[in-house]
Short mmCIF file of C-alpha atoms in Angstrom, two decimals:
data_model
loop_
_atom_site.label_atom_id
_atom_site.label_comp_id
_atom_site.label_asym_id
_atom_site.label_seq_id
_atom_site.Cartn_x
_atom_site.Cartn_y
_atom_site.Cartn_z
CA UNK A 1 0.00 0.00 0.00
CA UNK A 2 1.51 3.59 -1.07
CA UNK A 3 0.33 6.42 0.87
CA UNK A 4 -0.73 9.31 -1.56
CA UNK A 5 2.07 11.55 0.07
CA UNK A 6 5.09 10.52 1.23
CA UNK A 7 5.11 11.03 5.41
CA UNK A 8 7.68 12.75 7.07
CA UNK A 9 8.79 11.29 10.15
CA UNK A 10 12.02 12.57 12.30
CA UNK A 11 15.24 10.93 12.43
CA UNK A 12 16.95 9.21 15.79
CA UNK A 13 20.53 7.56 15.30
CA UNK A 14 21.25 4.52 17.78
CA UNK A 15 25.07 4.67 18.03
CA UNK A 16 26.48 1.65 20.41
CA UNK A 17 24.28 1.44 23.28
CA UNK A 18 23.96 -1.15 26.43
CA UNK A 19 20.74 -1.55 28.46
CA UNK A 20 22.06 -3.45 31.92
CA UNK A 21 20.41 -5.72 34.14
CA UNK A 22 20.37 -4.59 37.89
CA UNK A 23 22.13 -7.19 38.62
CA UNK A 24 24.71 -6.21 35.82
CA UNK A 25 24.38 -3.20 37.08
CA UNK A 26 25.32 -3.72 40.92
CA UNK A 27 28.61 -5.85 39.38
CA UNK A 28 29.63 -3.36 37.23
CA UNK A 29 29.55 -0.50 39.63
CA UNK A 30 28.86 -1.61 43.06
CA UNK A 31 25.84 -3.21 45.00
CA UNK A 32 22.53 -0.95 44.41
CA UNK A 33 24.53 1.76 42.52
CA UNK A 34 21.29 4.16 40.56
CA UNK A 35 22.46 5.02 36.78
CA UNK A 36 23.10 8.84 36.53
CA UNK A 37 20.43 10.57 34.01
CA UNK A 38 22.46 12.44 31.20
CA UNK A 39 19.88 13.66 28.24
CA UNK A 40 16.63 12.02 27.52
CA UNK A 41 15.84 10.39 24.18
CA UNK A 42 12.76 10.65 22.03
CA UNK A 43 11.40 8.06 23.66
CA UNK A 44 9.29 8.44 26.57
CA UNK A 45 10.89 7.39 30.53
CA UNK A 46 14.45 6.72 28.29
CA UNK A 47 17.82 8.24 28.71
CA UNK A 48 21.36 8.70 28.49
CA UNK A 49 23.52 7.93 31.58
CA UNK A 50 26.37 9.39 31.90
CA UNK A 51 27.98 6.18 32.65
CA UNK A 52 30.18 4.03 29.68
CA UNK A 53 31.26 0.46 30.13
CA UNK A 54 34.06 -1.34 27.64
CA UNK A 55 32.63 -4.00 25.67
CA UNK A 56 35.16 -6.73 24.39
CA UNK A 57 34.71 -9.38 22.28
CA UNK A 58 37.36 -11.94 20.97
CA UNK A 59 38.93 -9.97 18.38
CA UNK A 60 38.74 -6.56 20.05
CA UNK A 61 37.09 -3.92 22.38
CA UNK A 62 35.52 -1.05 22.14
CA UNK A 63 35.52 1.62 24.93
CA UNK A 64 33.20 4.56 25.98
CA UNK A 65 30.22 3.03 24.97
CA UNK A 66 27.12 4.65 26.39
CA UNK A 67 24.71 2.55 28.77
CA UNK A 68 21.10 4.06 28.08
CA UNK A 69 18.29 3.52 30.77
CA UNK A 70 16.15 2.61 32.75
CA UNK A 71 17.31 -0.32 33.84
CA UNK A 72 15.24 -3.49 31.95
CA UNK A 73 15.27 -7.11 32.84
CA UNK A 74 17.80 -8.58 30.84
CA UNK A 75 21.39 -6.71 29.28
CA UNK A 76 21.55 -5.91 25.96
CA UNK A 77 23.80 -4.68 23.73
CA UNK A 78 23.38 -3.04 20.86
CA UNK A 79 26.13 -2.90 17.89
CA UNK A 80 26.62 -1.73 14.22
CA UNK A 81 27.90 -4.48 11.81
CA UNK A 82 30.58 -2.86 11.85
CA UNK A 83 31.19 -2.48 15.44
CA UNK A 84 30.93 -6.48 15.46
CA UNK A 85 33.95 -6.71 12.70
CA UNK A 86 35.89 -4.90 15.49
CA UNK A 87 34.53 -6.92 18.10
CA UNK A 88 34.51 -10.31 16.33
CA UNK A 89 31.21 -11.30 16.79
CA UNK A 90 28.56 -12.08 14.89
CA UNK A 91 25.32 -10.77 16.12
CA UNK A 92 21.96 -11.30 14.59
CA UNK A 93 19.61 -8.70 13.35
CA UNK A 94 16.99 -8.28 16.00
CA UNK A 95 14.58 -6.43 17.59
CA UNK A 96 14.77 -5.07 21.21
CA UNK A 97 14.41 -7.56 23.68
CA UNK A 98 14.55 -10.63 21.40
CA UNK A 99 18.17 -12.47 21.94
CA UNK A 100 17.79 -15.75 22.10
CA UNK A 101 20.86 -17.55 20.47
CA UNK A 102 22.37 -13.72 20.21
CA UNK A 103 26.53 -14.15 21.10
CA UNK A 104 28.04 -12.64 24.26
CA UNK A 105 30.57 -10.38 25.31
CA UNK A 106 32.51 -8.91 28.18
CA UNK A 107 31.60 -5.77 29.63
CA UNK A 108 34.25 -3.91 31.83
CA UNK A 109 33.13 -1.40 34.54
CA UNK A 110 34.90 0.70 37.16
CA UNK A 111 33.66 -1.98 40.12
CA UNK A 112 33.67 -5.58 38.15
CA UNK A 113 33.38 -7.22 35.10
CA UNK A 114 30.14 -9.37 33.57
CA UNK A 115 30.59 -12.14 31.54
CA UNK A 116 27.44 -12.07 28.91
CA UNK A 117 26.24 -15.41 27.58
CA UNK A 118 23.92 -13.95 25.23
CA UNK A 119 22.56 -10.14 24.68
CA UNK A 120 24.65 -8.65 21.74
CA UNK A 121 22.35 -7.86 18.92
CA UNK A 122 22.55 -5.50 15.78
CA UNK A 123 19.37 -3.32 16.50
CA UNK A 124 16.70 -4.12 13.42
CA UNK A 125 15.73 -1.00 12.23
CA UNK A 126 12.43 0.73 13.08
CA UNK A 127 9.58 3.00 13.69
CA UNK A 128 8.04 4.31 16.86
CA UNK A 129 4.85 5.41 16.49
CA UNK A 130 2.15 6.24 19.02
CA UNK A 131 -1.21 3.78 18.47
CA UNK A 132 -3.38 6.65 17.45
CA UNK A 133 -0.57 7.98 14.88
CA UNK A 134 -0.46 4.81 13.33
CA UNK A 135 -4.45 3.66 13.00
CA UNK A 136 -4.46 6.65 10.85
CA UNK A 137 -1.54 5.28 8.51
CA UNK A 138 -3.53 2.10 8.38
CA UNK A 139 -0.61 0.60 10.44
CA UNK A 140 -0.63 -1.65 13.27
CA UNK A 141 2.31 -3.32 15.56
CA UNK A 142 4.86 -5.53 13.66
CA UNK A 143 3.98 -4.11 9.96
CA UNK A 144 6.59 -3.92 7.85
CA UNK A 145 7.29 -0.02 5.86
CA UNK A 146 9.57 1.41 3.60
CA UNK A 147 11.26 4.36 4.75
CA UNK A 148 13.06 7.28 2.08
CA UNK A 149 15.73 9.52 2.77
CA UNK A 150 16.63 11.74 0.07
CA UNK A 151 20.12 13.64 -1.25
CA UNK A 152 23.17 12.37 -2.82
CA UNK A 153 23.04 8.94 -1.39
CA UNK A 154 19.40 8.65 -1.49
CA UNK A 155 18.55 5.28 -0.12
CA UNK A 156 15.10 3.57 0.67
CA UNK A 157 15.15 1.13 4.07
CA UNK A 158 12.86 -1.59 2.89
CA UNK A 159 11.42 -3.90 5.90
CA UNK A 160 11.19 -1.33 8.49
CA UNK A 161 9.57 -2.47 11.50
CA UNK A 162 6.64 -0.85 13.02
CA UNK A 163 6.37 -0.42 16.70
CA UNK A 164 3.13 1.10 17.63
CA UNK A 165 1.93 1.72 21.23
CA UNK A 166 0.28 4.16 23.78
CA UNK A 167 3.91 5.26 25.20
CA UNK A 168 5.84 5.38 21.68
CA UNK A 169 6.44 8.86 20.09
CA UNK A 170 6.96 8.82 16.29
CA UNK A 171 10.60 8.21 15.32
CA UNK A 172 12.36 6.13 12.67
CA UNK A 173 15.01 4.49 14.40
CA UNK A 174 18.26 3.41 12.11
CA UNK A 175 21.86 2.81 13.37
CA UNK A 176 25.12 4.39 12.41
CA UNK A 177 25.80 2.00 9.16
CA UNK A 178 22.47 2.93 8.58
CA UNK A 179 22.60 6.55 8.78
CA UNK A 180 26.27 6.58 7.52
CA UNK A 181 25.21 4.70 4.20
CA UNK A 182 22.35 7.48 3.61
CA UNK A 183 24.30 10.23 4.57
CA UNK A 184 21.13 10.90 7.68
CA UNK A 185 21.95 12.11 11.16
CA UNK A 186 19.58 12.48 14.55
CA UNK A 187 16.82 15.41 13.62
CA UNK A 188 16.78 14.47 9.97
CA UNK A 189 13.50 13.89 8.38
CA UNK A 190 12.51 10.90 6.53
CA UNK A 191 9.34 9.39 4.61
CA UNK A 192 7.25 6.31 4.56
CA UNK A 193 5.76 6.13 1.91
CA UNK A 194 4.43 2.71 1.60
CA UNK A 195 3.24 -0.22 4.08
CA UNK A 196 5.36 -3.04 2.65
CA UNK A 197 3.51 -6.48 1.84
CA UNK A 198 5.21 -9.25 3.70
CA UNK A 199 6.82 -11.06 0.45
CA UNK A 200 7.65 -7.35 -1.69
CA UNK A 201 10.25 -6.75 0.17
CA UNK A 202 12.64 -9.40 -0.89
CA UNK A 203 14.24 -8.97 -4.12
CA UNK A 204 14.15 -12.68 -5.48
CA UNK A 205 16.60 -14.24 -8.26
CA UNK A 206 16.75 -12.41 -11.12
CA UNK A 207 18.55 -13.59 -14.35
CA UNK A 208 22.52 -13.02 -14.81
CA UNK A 209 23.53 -10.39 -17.36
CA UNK A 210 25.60 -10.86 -19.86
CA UNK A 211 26.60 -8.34 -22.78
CA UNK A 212 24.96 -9.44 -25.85
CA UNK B 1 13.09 3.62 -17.16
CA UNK B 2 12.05 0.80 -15.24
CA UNK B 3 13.33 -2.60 -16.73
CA UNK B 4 11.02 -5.89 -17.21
CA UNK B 5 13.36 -8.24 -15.45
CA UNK B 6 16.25 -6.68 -12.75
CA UNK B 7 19.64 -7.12 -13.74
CA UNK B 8 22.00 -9.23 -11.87
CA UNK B 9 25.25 -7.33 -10.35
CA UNK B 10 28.39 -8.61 -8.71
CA UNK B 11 28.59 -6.49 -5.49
CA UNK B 12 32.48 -5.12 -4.97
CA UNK B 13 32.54 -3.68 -1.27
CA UNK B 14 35.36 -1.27 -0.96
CA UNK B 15 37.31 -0.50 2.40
CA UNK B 16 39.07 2.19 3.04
CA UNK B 17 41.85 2.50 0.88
CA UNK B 18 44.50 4.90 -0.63
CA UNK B 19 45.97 5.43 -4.32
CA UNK B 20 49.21 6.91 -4.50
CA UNK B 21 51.00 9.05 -6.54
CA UNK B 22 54.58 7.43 -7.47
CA UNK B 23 55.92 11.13 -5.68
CA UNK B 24 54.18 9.86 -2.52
CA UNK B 25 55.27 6.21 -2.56
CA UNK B 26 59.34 8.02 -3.14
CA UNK B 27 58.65 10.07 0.11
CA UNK B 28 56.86 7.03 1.81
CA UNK B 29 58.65 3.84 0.79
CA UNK B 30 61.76 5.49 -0.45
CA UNK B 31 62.96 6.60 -3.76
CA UNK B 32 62.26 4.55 -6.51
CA UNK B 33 59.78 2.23 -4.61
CA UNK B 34 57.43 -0.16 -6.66
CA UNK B 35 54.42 -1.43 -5.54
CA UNK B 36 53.82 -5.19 -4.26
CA UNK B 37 50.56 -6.74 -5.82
CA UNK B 38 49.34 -8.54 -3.32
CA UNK B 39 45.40 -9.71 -5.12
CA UNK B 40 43.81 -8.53 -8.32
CA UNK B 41 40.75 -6.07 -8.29
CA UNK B 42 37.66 -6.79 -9.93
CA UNK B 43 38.66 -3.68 -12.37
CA UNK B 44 41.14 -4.69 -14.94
CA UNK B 45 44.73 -3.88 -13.65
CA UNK B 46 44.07 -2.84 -10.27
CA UNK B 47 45.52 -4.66 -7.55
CA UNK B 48 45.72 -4.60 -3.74
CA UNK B 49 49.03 -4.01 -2.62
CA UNK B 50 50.88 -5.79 0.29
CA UNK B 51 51.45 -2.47 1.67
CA UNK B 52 49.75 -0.40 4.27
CA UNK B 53 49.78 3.67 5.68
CA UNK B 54 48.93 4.89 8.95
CA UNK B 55 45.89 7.90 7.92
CA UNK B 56 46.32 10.04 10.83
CA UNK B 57 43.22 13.35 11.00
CA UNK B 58 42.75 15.82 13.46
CA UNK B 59 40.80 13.77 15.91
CA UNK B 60 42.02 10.71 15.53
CA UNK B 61 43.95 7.95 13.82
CA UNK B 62 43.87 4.44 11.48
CA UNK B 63 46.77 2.27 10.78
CA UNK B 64 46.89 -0.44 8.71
CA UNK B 65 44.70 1.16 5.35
CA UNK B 66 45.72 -0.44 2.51
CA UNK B 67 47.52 0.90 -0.77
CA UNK B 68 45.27 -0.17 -4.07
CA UNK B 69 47.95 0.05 -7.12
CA UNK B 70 49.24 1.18 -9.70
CA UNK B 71 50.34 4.35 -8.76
CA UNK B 72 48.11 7.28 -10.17
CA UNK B 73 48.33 10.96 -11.21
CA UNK B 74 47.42 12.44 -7.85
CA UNK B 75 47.03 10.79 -4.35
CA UNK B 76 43.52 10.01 -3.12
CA UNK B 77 42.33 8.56 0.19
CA UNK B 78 39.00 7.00 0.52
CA UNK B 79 37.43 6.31 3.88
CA UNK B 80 33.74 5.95 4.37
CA UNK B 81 31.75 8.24 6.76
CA UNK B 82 31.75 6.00 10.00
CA UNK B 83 36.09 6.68 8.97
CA UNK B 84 35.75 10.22 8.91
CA UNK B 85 34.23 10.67 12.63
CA UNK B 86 37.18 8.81 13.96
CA UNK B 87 40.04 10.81 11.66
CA UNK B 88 37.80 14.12 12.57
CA UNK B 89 37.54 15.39 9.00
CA UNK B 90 34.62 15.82 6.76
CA UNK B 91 34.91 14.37 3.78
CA UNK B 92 32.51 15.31 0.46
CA UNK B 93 30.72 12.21 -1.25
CA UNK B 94 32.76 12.54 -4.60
CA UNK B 95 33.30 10.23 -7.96
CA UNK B 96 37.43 9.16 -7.87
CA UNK B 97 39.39 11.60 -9.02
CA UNK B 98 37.39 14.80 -8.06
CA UNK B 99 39.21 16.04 -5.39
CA UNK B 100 39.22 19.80 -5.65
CA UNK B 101 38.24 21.43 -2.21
CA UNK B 102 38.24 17.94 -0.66
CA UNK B 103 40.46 18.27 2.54
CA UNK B 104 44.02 16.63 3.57
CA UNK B 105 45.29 14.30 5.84
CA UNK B 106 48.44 12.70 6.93
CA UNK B 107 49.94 9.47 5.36
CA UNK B 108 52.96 7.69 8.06
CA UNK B 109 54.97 5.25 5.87
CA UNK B 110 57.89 3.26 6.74
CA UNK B 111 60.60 5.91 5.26
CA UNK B 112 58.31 9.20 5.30
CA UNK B 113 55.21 11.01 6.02
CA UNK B 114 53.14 12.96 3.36
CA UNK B 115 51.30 15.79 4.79
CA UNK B 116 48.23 15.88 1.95
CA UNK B 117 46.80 19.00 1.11
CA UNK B 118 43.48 17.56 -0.14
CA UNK B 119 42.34 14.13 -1.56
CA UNK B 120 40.63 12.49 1.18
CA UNK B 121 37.11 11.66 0.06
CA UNK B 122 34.05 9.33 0.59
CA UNK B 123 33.79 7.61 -2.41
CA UNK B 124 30.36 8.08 -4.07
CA UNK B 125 28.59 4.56 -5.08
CA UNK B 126 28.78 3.65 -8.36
CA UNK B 127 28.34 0.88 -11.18
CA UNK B 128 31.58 -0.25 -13.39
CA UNK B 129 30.14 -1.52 -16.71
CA UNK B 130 31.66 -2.55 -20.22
CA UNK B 131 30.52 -0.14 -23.21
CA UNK B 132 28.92 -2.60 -24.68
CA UNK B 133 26.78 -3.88 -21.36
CA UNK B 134 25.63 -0.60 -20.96
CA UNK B 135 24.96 -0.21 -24.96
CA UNK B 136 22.68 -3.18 -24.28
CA UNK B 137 20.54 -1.49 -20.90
CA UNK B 138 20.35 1.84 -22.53
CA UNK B 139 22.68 3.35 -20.02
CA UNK B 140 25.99 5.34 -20.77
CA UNK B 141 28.59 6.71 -18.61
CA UNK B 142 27.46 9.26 -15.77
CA UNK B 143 23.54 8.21 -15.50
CA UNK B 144 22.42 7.55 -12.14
CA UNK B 145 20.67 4.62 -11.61
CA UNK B 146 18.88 2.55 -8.45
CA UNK B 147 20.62 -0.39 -7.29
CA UNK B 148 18.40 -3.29 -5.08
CA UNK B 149 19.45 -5.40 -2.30
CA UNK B 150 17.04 -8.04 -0.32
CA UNK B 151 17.15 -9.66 2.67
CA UNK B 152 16.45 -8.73 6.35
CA UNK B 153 18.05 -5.36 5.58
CA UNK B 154 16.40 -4.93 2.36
CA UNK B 155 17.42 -1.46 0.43
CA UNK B 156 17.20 0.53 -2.77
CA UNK B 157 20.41 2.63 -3.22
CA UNK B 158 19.59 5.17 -5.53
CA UNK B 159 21.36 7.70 -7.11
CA UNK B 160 24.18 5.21 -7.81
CA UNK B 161 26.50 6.48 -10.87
CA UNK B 162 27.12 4.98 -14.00
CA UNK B 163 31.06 4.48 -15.05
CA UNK B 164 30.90 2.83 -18.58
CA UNK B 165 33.66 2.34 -20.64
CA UNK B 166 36.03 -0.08 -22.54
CA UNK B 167 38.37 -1.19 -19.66
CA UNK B 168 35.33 -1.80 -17.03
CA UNK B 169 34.08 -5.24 -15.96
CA UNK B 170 30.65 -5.04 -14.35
CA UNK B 171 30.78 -4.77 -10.56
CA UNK B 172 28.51 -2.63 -7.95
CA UNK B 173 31.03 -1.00 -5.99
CA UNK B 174 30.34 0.80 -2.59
CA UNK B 175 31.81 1.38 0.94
CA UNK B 176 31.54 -0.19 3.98
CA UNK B 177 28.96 2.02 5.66
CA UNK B 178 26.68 0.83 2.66
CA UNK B 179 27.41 -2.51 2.81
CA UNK B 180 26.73 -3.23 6.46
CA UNK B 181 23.76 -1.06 6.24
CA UNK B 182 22.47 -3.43 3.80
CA UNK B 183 24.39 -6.55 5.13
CA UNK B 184 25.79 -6.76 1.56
CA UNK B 185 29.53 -8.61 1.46
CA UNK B 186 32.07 -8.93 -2.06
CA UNK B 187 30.72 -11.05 -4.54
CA UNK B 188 26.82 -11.22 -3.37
CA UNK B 189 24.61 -10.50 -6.42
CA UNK B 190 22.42 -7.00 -6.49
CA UNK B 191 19.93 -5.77 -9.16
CA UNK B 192 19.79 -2.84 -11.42
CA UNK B 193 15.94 -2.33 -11.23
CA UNK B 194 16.10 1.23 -13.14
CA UNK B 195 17.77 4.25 -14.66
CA UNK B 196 16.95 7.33 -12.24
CA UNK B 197 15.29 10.41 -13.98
CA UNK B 198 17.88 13.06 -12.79
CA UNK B 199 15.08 14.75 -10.66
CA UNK B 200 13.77 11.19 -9.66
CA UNK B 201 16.37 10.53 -7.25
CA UNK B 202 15.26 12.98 -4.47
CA UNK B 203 12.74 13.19 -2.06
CA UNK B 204 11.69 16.36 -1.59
CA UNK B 205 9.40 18.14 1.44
CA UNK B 206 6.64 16.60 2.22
CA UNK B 207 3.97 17.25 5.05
CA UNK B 208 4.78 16.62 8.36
CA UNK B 209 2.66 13.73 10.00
CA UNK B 210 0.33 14.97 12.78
CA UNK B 211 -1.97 12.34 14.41
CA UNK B 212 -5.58 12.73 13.74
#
């Protein structure tokens, strides 16, 4: 389905994030230690701590990386695919919360070290959208859209998950490959401009060309 | 121009990489130096070298970027935009070889360092094709045209540039950023799926999306 105008939705870049545990948490920086509230993000009750952990993996590490909050009940972390060639994992793409089978990692604090069994993910990109917001794009949870972004490296995300609820605000989530690839960055607009049927989105085997 | 069937592409993914001038390789390897190829290119006569450069920027540094050979007229660096946040420079999106008012880094060889004036650039996307391929899709050299990928990270680059000619072998080049944004690696198969109208290719204003 094609919308008759393209809609503009803004932009939010996911660089590497972690969500912790509290249990992570009190390891990491000391029994019942609160994370410290930095900036909040277009989401609603979420935020940037001013607290960073190093993540290592078994080819490298990567320092400074943000921990975002509240706390949730299971660590996550999120990565580019790039950030994983550094790393030496292979994470799947996901969505939030889903990491089943997802690889570990070690994350370093200033009070202790967790060893993660499972939790590193490459975020699957996606679109927040308040329930109201998207009943009138003929939307609902778990649809799939295309999203544009215009300019010299004009690029269409095909398979963009929609997240619709009563506490999401409208965003279109992407991470830095993402955004790097398309040239976007955070406060950017984009556009959906269709609702995606569940097979259209895969480009299927085409013939081989050869020069005649 | 849409085409009945999408045309099947070799994708070439490019990492950061440098070309040298034969005045730079003197200064860096020592008078005289030659090249070592190291692997052929998908492009006739190109070749990875053995060799490597530290690219140091304002902010920050990479070692180990390799030299692609032979030797050309002027020295270029190309890094991709995820690149250009660590080396702290801001790099235009440019075809190779257009490197007026692009800025300069340092190169750190083994016998010499090079401090470049300008050349460092993000390498715009583009499609190498044989005059006579191109005869046959009704493209020639400088169209733009969109470029599909599927999978989980399903995208349409568009806006990708058309290099015809009689020394090109067909191959969809583009960086890294691009590739992990669309989970693309060397030698998957893309698909030409039309030749961009020059005003097709961007997405201009559209209303902003306010919930009913």
């Amino acid at each position: 389905m094609k919308y008759n105008v393209p809609v503009q939705v803004p932009v939010g870049v996911s660089n590497r994030h972690i969500h912790l545990s509290q249990a992570d948490l009190d390891i990491l920086f000391g029994s019942g230690y609160k994370l410290t509230e930095m900036k909040p993000l277009g989401q609603p009750g979420q935020f940037a701590c001013k607290e960073v952990l190093i993540v290592a993996g078994p080819k490298g590490v990567i320092q400074n990386v943000r921990i975002l909050g509240p706390t949730r009940k299971q660590t996550q972390v999120e990565v580019s695919r790039s950030d994983s060639f550094v790393l030496g994992l292979q994470p799947p793409v996901r969505d939030s919360g889903d990491l089943a089978g997802s690889p570990g990692c070690v994350l370093i604090g200033p009070k202790g070290t967790v060893i993660l069994k499972e939790g590193v993910i490459i975020a699957a990109r996606h679109l927040h959208i308040h329930s109201t917001e998207a009943e009138a794009l003929h939307l609902k949870d778990k649809d799939r859209i295309t999203v544009a972004f215009g300019g010299e490296r004009s690029v269409l995300f095909q398979n963009v998950i929609v997240r619709a609820g009563e506490t999401m605000a409208l965003e279109f989530h992407l991470d830095t490959d993402e955004a790097n690839a398309g040239l976007l960055k955070s406060g950017d607009r984009a556009y959906i401009i269709e609702r995606c049927e569940p097979e259209a989105a895969e480009v299927t085997d085409a013939p081989v060309f050869v020069a005649s």
